[in-house]
């Protein structure tokens, strides 16, 4: 059974963007964050919409939007904040991860 957590957070800006994307795709407003091996720094973040939380997921909610993280990925992102940032260079989801010892210039991969 999925468990609620406060060990990871979704900012209001990220929640609003997820809600917009989910509505356009006619899917539930559930963002899945996972961590995979690879990327230029060792690990990389992967985002996608989910239909429902999995049994081993941890769940955080902001403004009616759900963020789910599997138990293995949670160990690498515990305490992190998922934000949505718009700048002159573009717009993207960004993970502010206190566990990351270093990261790449584009912010999509990290090492611990």
CSV table of N, CA and C in Angstrom, one decimal:
chain,number,residue,atom,x,y,z
A,1,UNK,N,0.8,-1.2,0.0
A,1,UNK,CA,0.0,0.0,0.0
A,1,UNK,C,0.9,1.2,0.0
A,2,UNK,N,0.5,2.2,-0.8
A,2,UNK,CA,1.3,3.5,-0.9
A,2,UNK,C,1.2,4.2,0.5
A,3,UNK,N,2.3,4.9,0.8
A,3,UNK,CA,2.4,5.6,2.1
A,3,UNK,C,2.6,7.1,1.8
A,4,UNK,N,1.9,7.9,2.6
A,4,UNK,CA,2.1,9.4,2.5
A,4,UNK,C,3.4,9.8,3.1
A,5,UNK,N,4.1,10.7,2.5
A,5,UNK,CA,5.4,11.2,3.1
A,5,UNK,C,5.5,12.7,3.1
A,6,UNK,N,6.4,13.1,3.9
A,6,UNK,CA,6.7,14.5,3.8
A,6,UNK,C,8.2,14.6,3.5
A,7,UNK,N,8.8,13.5,3.1
A,7,UNK,CA,10.3,13.5,2.8
A,7,UNK,C,10.6,14.0,1.5
A,8,UNK,N,9.7,14.3,0.6
A,8,UNK,CA,9.9,14.9,-0.7
A,8,UNK,C,8.7,15.8,-0.9
A,9,UNK,N,8.9,16.9,-1.6
A,9,UNK,CA,7.9,17.9,-1.8
A,9,UNK,C,7.7,18.3,-3.3
A,10,UNK,N,6.5,18.7,-3.6
A,10,UNK,CA,6.2,19.2,-4.9
A,10,UNK,C,5.8,20.6,-4.8
A,11,UNK,N,6.5,21.6,-5.4
A,11,UNK,CA,6.1,23.0,-5.3
A,11,UNK,C,4.8,23.3,-5.9
A,12,UNK,N,4.2,24.4,-5.6
A,12,UNK,CA,2.9,24.8,-6.2
A,12,UNK,C,3.1,25.0,-7.7
A,13,UNK,N,4.3,25.5,-8.2
A,13,UNK,CA,4.5,25.7,-9.6
A,13,UNK,C,4.6,24.4,-10.3
A,14,UNK,N,5.2,23.4,-9.7
A,14,UNK,CA,5.3,22.1,-10.3
A,14,UNK,C,3.9,21.4,-10.4
A,15,UNK,N,3.2,21.6,-9.3
A,15,UNK,CA,1.9,21.0,-9.2
A,15,UNK,C,1.0,21.6,-10.3
A,16,UNK,N,1.0,22.9,-10.5
A,16,UNK,CA,0.2,23.5,-11.5
A,16,UNK,C,0.6,23.0,-12.9
A,17,UNK,N,1.9,22.8,-13.2
A,17,UNK,CA,2.3,22.3,-14.5
A,17,UNK,C,1.9,20.9,-14.7
A,18,UNK,N,2.0,20.0,-13.7
A,18,UNK,CA,1.5,18.7,-13.8
A,18,UNK,C,0.0,18.6,-14.1
A,19,UNK,N,-0.7,19.4,-13.4
A,19,UNK,CA,-2.2,19.5,-13.6
A,19,UNK,C,-2.5,19.8,-15.0
A,20,UNK,N,-1.8,20.8,-15.6
A,20,UNK,CA,-2.0,21.2,-17.0
A,20,UNK,C,-1.7,20.1,-17.9
A,21,UNK,N,-0.6,19.5,-17.8
A,21,UNK,CA,-0.2,18.4,-18.6
A,21,UNK,C,-1.1,17.2,-18.5
A,22,UNK,N,-1.5,16.8,-17.3
A,22,UNK,CA,-2.4,15.7,-17.1
A,22,UNK,C,-3.8,16.0,-17.7
A,23,UNK,N,-4.3,17.2,-17.6
A,23,UNK,CA,-5.6,17.6,-18.2
A,23,UNK,C,-5.5,17.5,-19.7
A,24,UNK,N,-4.4,17.9,-20.3
A,24,UNK,CA,-4.3,17.8,-21.8
A,24,UNK,C,-4.2,16.4,-22.3
A,25,UNK,N,-3.6,15.5,-21.5
A,25,UNK,CA,-3.5,14.1,-21.9
A,25,UNK,C,-4.6,13.3,-21.3
A,26,UNK,N,-5.6,13.9,-20.7
A,26,UNK,CA,-6.7,13.2,-20.1
A,26,UNK,C,-6.3,12.1,-19.1
A,27,UNK,N,-5.3,12.4,-18.2
A,27,UNK,CA,-4.8,11.4,-17.3
A,27,UNK,C,-5.0,12.0,-15.9
A,28,UNK,N,-4.8,11.2,-14.9
A,28,UNK,CA,-4.8,11.7,-13.5
A,28,UNK,C,-3.6,12.6,-13.2
A,29,UNK,N,-3.7,13.5,-12.3
A,29,UNK,CA,-2.6,14.4,-12.0
A,29,UNK,C,-1.7,13.8,-11.0
A,30,UNK,N,-1.0,12.7,-11.5
A,30,UNK,CA,0.0,12.0,-10.7
A,30,UNK,C,1.3,12.0,-11.4
A,31,UNK,N,2.3,12.6,-10.8
A,31,UNK,CA,3.7,12.7,-11.3
A,31,UNK,C,4.5,11.6,-10.7
A,32,UNK,N,5.2,10.8,-11.5
A,32,UNK,CA,6.1,9.8,-10.9
A,32,UNK,C,7.5,10.3,-11.1
A,33,UNK,N,8.3,10.3,-10.0
A,33,UNK,CA,9.7,10.6,-10.1
A,33,UNK,C,10.4,9.4,-9.8
A,34,UNK,N,11.4,9.0,-10.6
A,34,UNK,CA,12.2,7.8,-10.3
A,34,UNK,C,13.7,8.2,-10.7
A,35,UNK,N,14.6,7.4,-10.2
A,35,UNK,CA,16.0,7.6,-10.4
A,35,UNK,C,16.5,6.4,-11.1
A,36,UNK,N,17.3,6.6,-12.1
A,36,UNK,CA,17.9,5.5,-12.9
A,36,UNK,C,19.4,5.7,-13.0
A,37,UNK,N,20.1,4.6,-13.2
A,37,UNK,CA,21.6,4.8,-13.4
A,37,UNK,C,21.8,5.4,-14.8
A,38,UNK,N,22.8,6.2,-14.9
A,38,UNK,CA,23.2,6.8,-16.2
A,38,UNK,C,23.3,8.3,-16.1
A,39,UNK,N,23.3,8.9,-17.2
A,39,UNK,CA,23.5,10.4,-17.2
A,39,UNK,C,25.0,10.7,-17.0
A,40,UNK,N,25.3,11.9,-17.2
A,40,UNK,CA,26.8,12.3,-17.1
A,40,UNK,C,27.3,12.3,-15.7
A,41,UNK,N,26.5,12.2,-14.7
A,41,UNK,CA,27.0,12.3,-13.3
A,41,UNK,C,26.7,11.0,-12.5
A,42,UNK,N,26.1,10.0,-13.1
A,42,UNK,CA,25.9,8.7,-12.4
A,42,UNK,C,24.5,8.3,-12.3
A,43,UNK,N,23.6,9.2,-11.8
A,43,UNK,CA,22.2,8.9,-11.7
A,43,UNK,C,21.4,10.0,-12.5
A,44,UNK,N,20.3,9.6,-13.0
A,44,UNK,CA,19.4,10.6,-13.7
A,44,UNK,C,18.0,10.5,-13.2
A,45,UNK,N,17.3,11.7,-13.2
A,45,UNK,CA,15.9,11.7,-12.8
A,45,UNK,C,15.1,11.4,-14.0
A,46,UNK,N,14.0,10.7,-13.7
A,46,UNK,CA,13.0,10.4,-14.8
A,46,UNK,C,11.6,10.8,-14.3
A,47,UNK,N,10.9,11.5,-15.1
A,47,UNK,CA,9.6,12.0,-14.8
A,47,UNK,C,8.6,11.4,-15.8
A,48,UNK,N,7.4,11.1,-15.3
A,48,UNK,CA,6.3,10.7,-16.2
A,48,UNK,C,5.0,10.7,-15.4
A,49,UNK,N,3.9,10.7,-16.1
A,49,UNK,CA,2.6,10.7,-15.5
A,49,UNK,C,2.3,9.2,-15.2
A,50,UNK,N,1.6,9.0,-14.1
A,50,UNK,CA,1.3,7.6,-13.6
A,50,UNK,C,-0.3,7.6,-13.6
A,51,UNK,N,-0.8,6.4,-13.7
A,51,UNK,CA,-2.2,6.2,-13.6
A,51,UNK,C,-2.7,6.1,-12.2
A,52,UNK,N,-1.8,5.5,-11.3
A,52,UNK,CA,-2.1,5.3,-9.9
A,52,UNK,C,-0.8,5.0,-9.2
A,53,UNK,N,-0.8,5.3,-7.9
A,53,UNK,CA,0.4,4.9,-7.1
A,53,UNK,C,0.6,3.4,-7.1
A,54,UNK,N,1.8,2.9,-7.1
A,54,UNK,CA,2.1,1.5,-6.9
A,54,UNK,C,2.1,1.2,-5.4
A,55,UNK,N,2.1,-0.1,-5.1
A,55,UNK,CA,2.0,-0.5,-3.7
A,55,UNK,C,3.2,0.0,-2.9
A,56,UNK,N,4.4,0.0,-3.4
A,56,UNK,CA,5.5,0.4,-2.6
A,56,UNK,C,5.9,1.9,-2.8
A,57,UNK,N,5.0,2.7,-3.4
A,57,UNK,CA,5.3,4.1,-3.6
A,57,UNK,C,5.1,4.9,-2.3
A,58,UNK,N,5.9,6.0,-2.2
A,58,UNK,CA,5.6,7.0,-1.2
A,58,UNK,C,4.9,8.1,-2.0
A,59,UNK,N,4.0,8.8,-1.3
A,59,UNK,CA,3.2,9.8,-1.9
A,59,UNK,C,3.2,11.1,-1.2
A,60,UNK,N,3.3,12.2,-2.0
A,60,UNK,CA,3.2,13.6,-1.5
A,60,UNK,C,2.2,14.3,-2.3
A,61,UNK,N,1.4,15.2,-1.7
A,61,UNK,CA,0.4,15.9,-2.5
A,61,UNK,C,0.5,17.4,-2.3
A,62,UNK,N,0.3,18.1,-3.4
A,62,UNK,CA,0.3,19.6,-3.3
A,62,UNK,C,-0.8,20.1,-4.3
A,63,UNK,N,-1.7,20.9,-3.8
A,63,UNK,CA,-2.8,21.5,-4.6
A,63,UNK,C,-3.6,20.5,-5.4
A,64,UNK,N,-3.8,19.3,-4.9
A,64,UNK,CA,-4.6,18.3,-5.6
A,64,UNK,C,-3.8,17.4,-6.6
A,65,UNK,N,-2.5,17.7,-6.6
A,65,UNK,CA,-1.6,16.9,-7.5
A,65,UNK,C,-0.8,16.0,-6.7
A,66,UNK,N,-0.6,14.8,-7.1
A,66,UNK,CA,0.2,13.8,-6.4
A,66,UNK,C,1.5,13.5,-7.0
A,67,UNK,N,2.5,13.4,-6.1
A,67,UNK,CA,3.9,13.0,-6.5
A,67,UNK,C,4.1,11.7,-5.9
A,68,UNK,N,4.6,10.7,-6.8
A,68,UNK,CA,4.8,9.4,-6.3
A,68,UNK,C,6.3,9.0,-6.6
A,69,UNK,N,6.9,8.3,-5.6
A,69,UNK,CA,8.3,7.9,-5.7
A,69,UNK,C,8.4,6.5,-5.2
A,70,UNK,N,9.1,5.6,-6.0
A,70,UNK,CA,9.2,4.2,-5.5
A,70,UNK,C,10.2,4.1,-4.4
A,71,UNK,N,10.2,3.0,-3.7
A,71,UNK,CA,11.0,2.9,-2.5
A,71,UNK,C,12.5,3.0,-2.7
A,72,UNK,N,13.0,2.4,-3.8
A,72,UNK,CA,14.4,2.5,-4.2
A,72,UNK,C,14.9,3.9,-4.5
A,73,UNK,N,14.1,4.6,-5.3
A,73,UNK,CA,14.4,6.0,-5.7
A,73,UNK,C,14.4,6.9,-4.5
A,74,UNK,N,13.4,6.6,-3.6
A,74,UNK,CA,13.3,7.5,-2.4
A,74,UNK,C,14.6,7.7,-1.6
A,75,UNK,N,15.3,6.6,-1.5
A,75,UNK,CA,16.6,6.7,-0.8
A,75,UNK,C,17.5,7.7,-1.4
A,76,UNK,N,17.4,7.9,-2.7
A,76,UNK,CA,18.3,8.9,-3.4
A,76,UNK,C,17.8,10.3,-3.4
A,77,UNK,N,16.5,10.5,-3.2
A,77,UNK,CA,15.9,11.8,-3.3
A,77,UNK,C,15.2,12.3,-2.0
A,78,UNK,N,15.4,11.5,-0.9
A,78,UNK,CA,14.7,11.9,0.3
A,78,UNK,C,15.1,13.3,0.7
A,79,UNK,N,14.1,14.2,1.0
A,79,UNK,CA,14.4,15.6,1.4
A,79,UNK,C,14.4,16.5,0.2
A,80,UNK,N,14.2,16.0,-1.0
A,80,UNK,CA,14.3,16.8,-2.2
A,80,UNK,C,13.0,17.6,-2.4
A,81,UNK,N,13.0,18.5,-3.3
A,81,UNK,CA,11.9,19.3,-3.7
A,81,UNK,C,11.8,19.3,-5.2
A,82,UNK,N,10.7,19.0,-5.8
A,82,UNK,CA,10.5,19.0,-7.2
A,82,UNK,C,9.8,20.3,-7.6
A,83,UNK,N,10.5,21.1,-8.5
A,83,UNK,CA,10.0,22.4,-8.8
A,83,UNK,C,9.8,22.5,-10.4
A,84,UNK,N,9.1,23.5,-10.9
A,84,UNK,CA,9.0,23.7,-12.3
A,84,UNK,C,9.5,25.1,-12.5
A,85,UNK,N,10.5,25.2,-13.3
A,85,UNK,CA,11.2,26.5,-13.5
A,85,UNK,C,11.1,26.9,-15.0
A,86,UNK,N,10.8,28.2,-15.2
A,86,UNK,CA,10.7,28.8,-16.5
A,86,UNK,C,11.8,29.9,-16.6
A,87,UNK,N,12.6,29.8,-17.6
A,87,UNK,CA,13.7,30.8,-17.8
A,87,UNK,C,13.9,31.1,-19.3
A,88,UNK,N,14.8,32.0,-19.6
A,88,UNK,CA,15.0,32.3,-21.0
A,88,UNK,C,15.6,31.1,-21.7
A,89,UNK,N,16.2,30.2,-21.0
A,89,UNK,CA,16.8,29.0,-21.6
A,89,UNK,C,15.8,27.9,-21.8
A,90,UNK,N,14.6,28.0,-21.3
A,90,UNK,CA,13.5,27.0,-21.5
A,90,UNK,C,12.8,26.8,-20.1
A,91,UNK,N,12.0,25.8,-20.1
A,91,UNK,CA,11.2,25.4,-18.9
A,91,UNK,C,11.4,23.9,-18.7
A,92,UNK,N,11.5,23.6,-17.4
A,92,UNK,CA,11.7,22.2,-17.1
A,92,UNK,C,11.4,21.9,-15.6
A,93,UNK,N,11.1,20.7,-15.3
A,93,UNK,CA,11.0,20.2,-13.9
A,93,UNK,C,12.4,20.2,-13.4
A,94,UNK,N,12.6,20.6,-12.1
A,94,UNK,CA,13.9,20.6,-11.5
A,94,UNK,C,13.9,20.0,-10.1
A,95,UNK,N,14.8,19.1,-9.8
A,95,UNK,CA,14.9,18.5,-8.5
A,95,UNK,C,16.0,19.2,-7.7
A,96,UNK,N,15.6,19.7,-6.5
A,96,UNK,CA,16.6,20.3,-5.6
A,96,UNK,C,16.8,19.2,-4.6
A,97,UNK,N,17.9,18.5,-4.8
A,97,UNK,CA,18.2,17.3,-4.0
A,97,UNK,C,19.3,17.5,-3.0
A,98,UNK,N,19.0,17.5,-1.7
A,98,UNK,CA,20.1,17.7,-0.7
A,98,UNK,C,21.1,16.5,-0.7
A,99,UNK,N,20.7,15.3,-1.3
A,99,UNK,CA,21.6,14.2,-1.2
A,99,UNK,C,22.7,14.2,-2.4
A,100,UNK,N,22.5,15.0,-3.3
A,100,UNK,CA,23.4,15.1,-4.5
A,100,UNK,C,24.7,15.8,-4.1
A,101,UNK,N,25.8,15.1,-4.3
A,101,UNK,CA,27.1,15.6,-4.0
A,101,UNK,C,27.5,16.5,-5.2
A,102,UNK,N,27.1,16.2,-6.4
A,102,UNK,CA,27.4,17.0,-7.6
A,102,UNK,C,26.4,16.7,-8.6
A,103,UNK,N,26.3,17.5,-9.6
A,103,UNK,CA,25.3,17.4,-10.7
A,103,UNK,C,25.9,17.9,-12.0
A,104,UNK,N,25.2,17.6,-13.1
A,104,UNK,CA,25.6,18.1,-14.4
A,104,UNK,C,25.0,19.5,-14.6
A,105,UNK,N,25.5,20.1,-15.6
A,105,UNK,CA,25.1,21.5,-15.9
A,105,UNK,C,23.7,21.6,-16.3
A,106,UNK,N,23.1,20.6,-16.9
A,106,UNK,CA,21.7,20.7,-17.3
A,106,UNK,C,20.7,20.3,-16.1
A,107,UNK,N,21.2,19.8,-15.0
A,107,UNK,CA,20.4,19.5,-13.8
A,107,UNK,C,19.6,18.2,-13.9
A,108,UNK,N,19.9,17.4,-14.9
A,108,UNK,CA,19.1,16.1,-15.0
A,108,UNK,C,19.8,14.9,-14.5
A,109,UNK,N,21.1,15.0,-14.1
A,109,UNK,CA,21.7,13.9,-13.5
A,109,UNK,C,22.5,14.4,-12.3
A,110,UNK,N,22.9,13.4,-11.4
A,110,UNK,CA,23.6,13.8,-10.2
A,110,UNK,C,24.4,12.6,-9.7
A,111,UNK,N,25.3,12.8,-8.7
A,111,UNK,CA,26.0,11.8,-8.1
A,111,UNK,C,25.8,12.0,-6.6
A,112,UNK,N,26.0,10.9,-5.8
A,112,UNK,CA,25.8,11.0,-4.4
A,112,UNK,C,27.1,10.6,-3.7
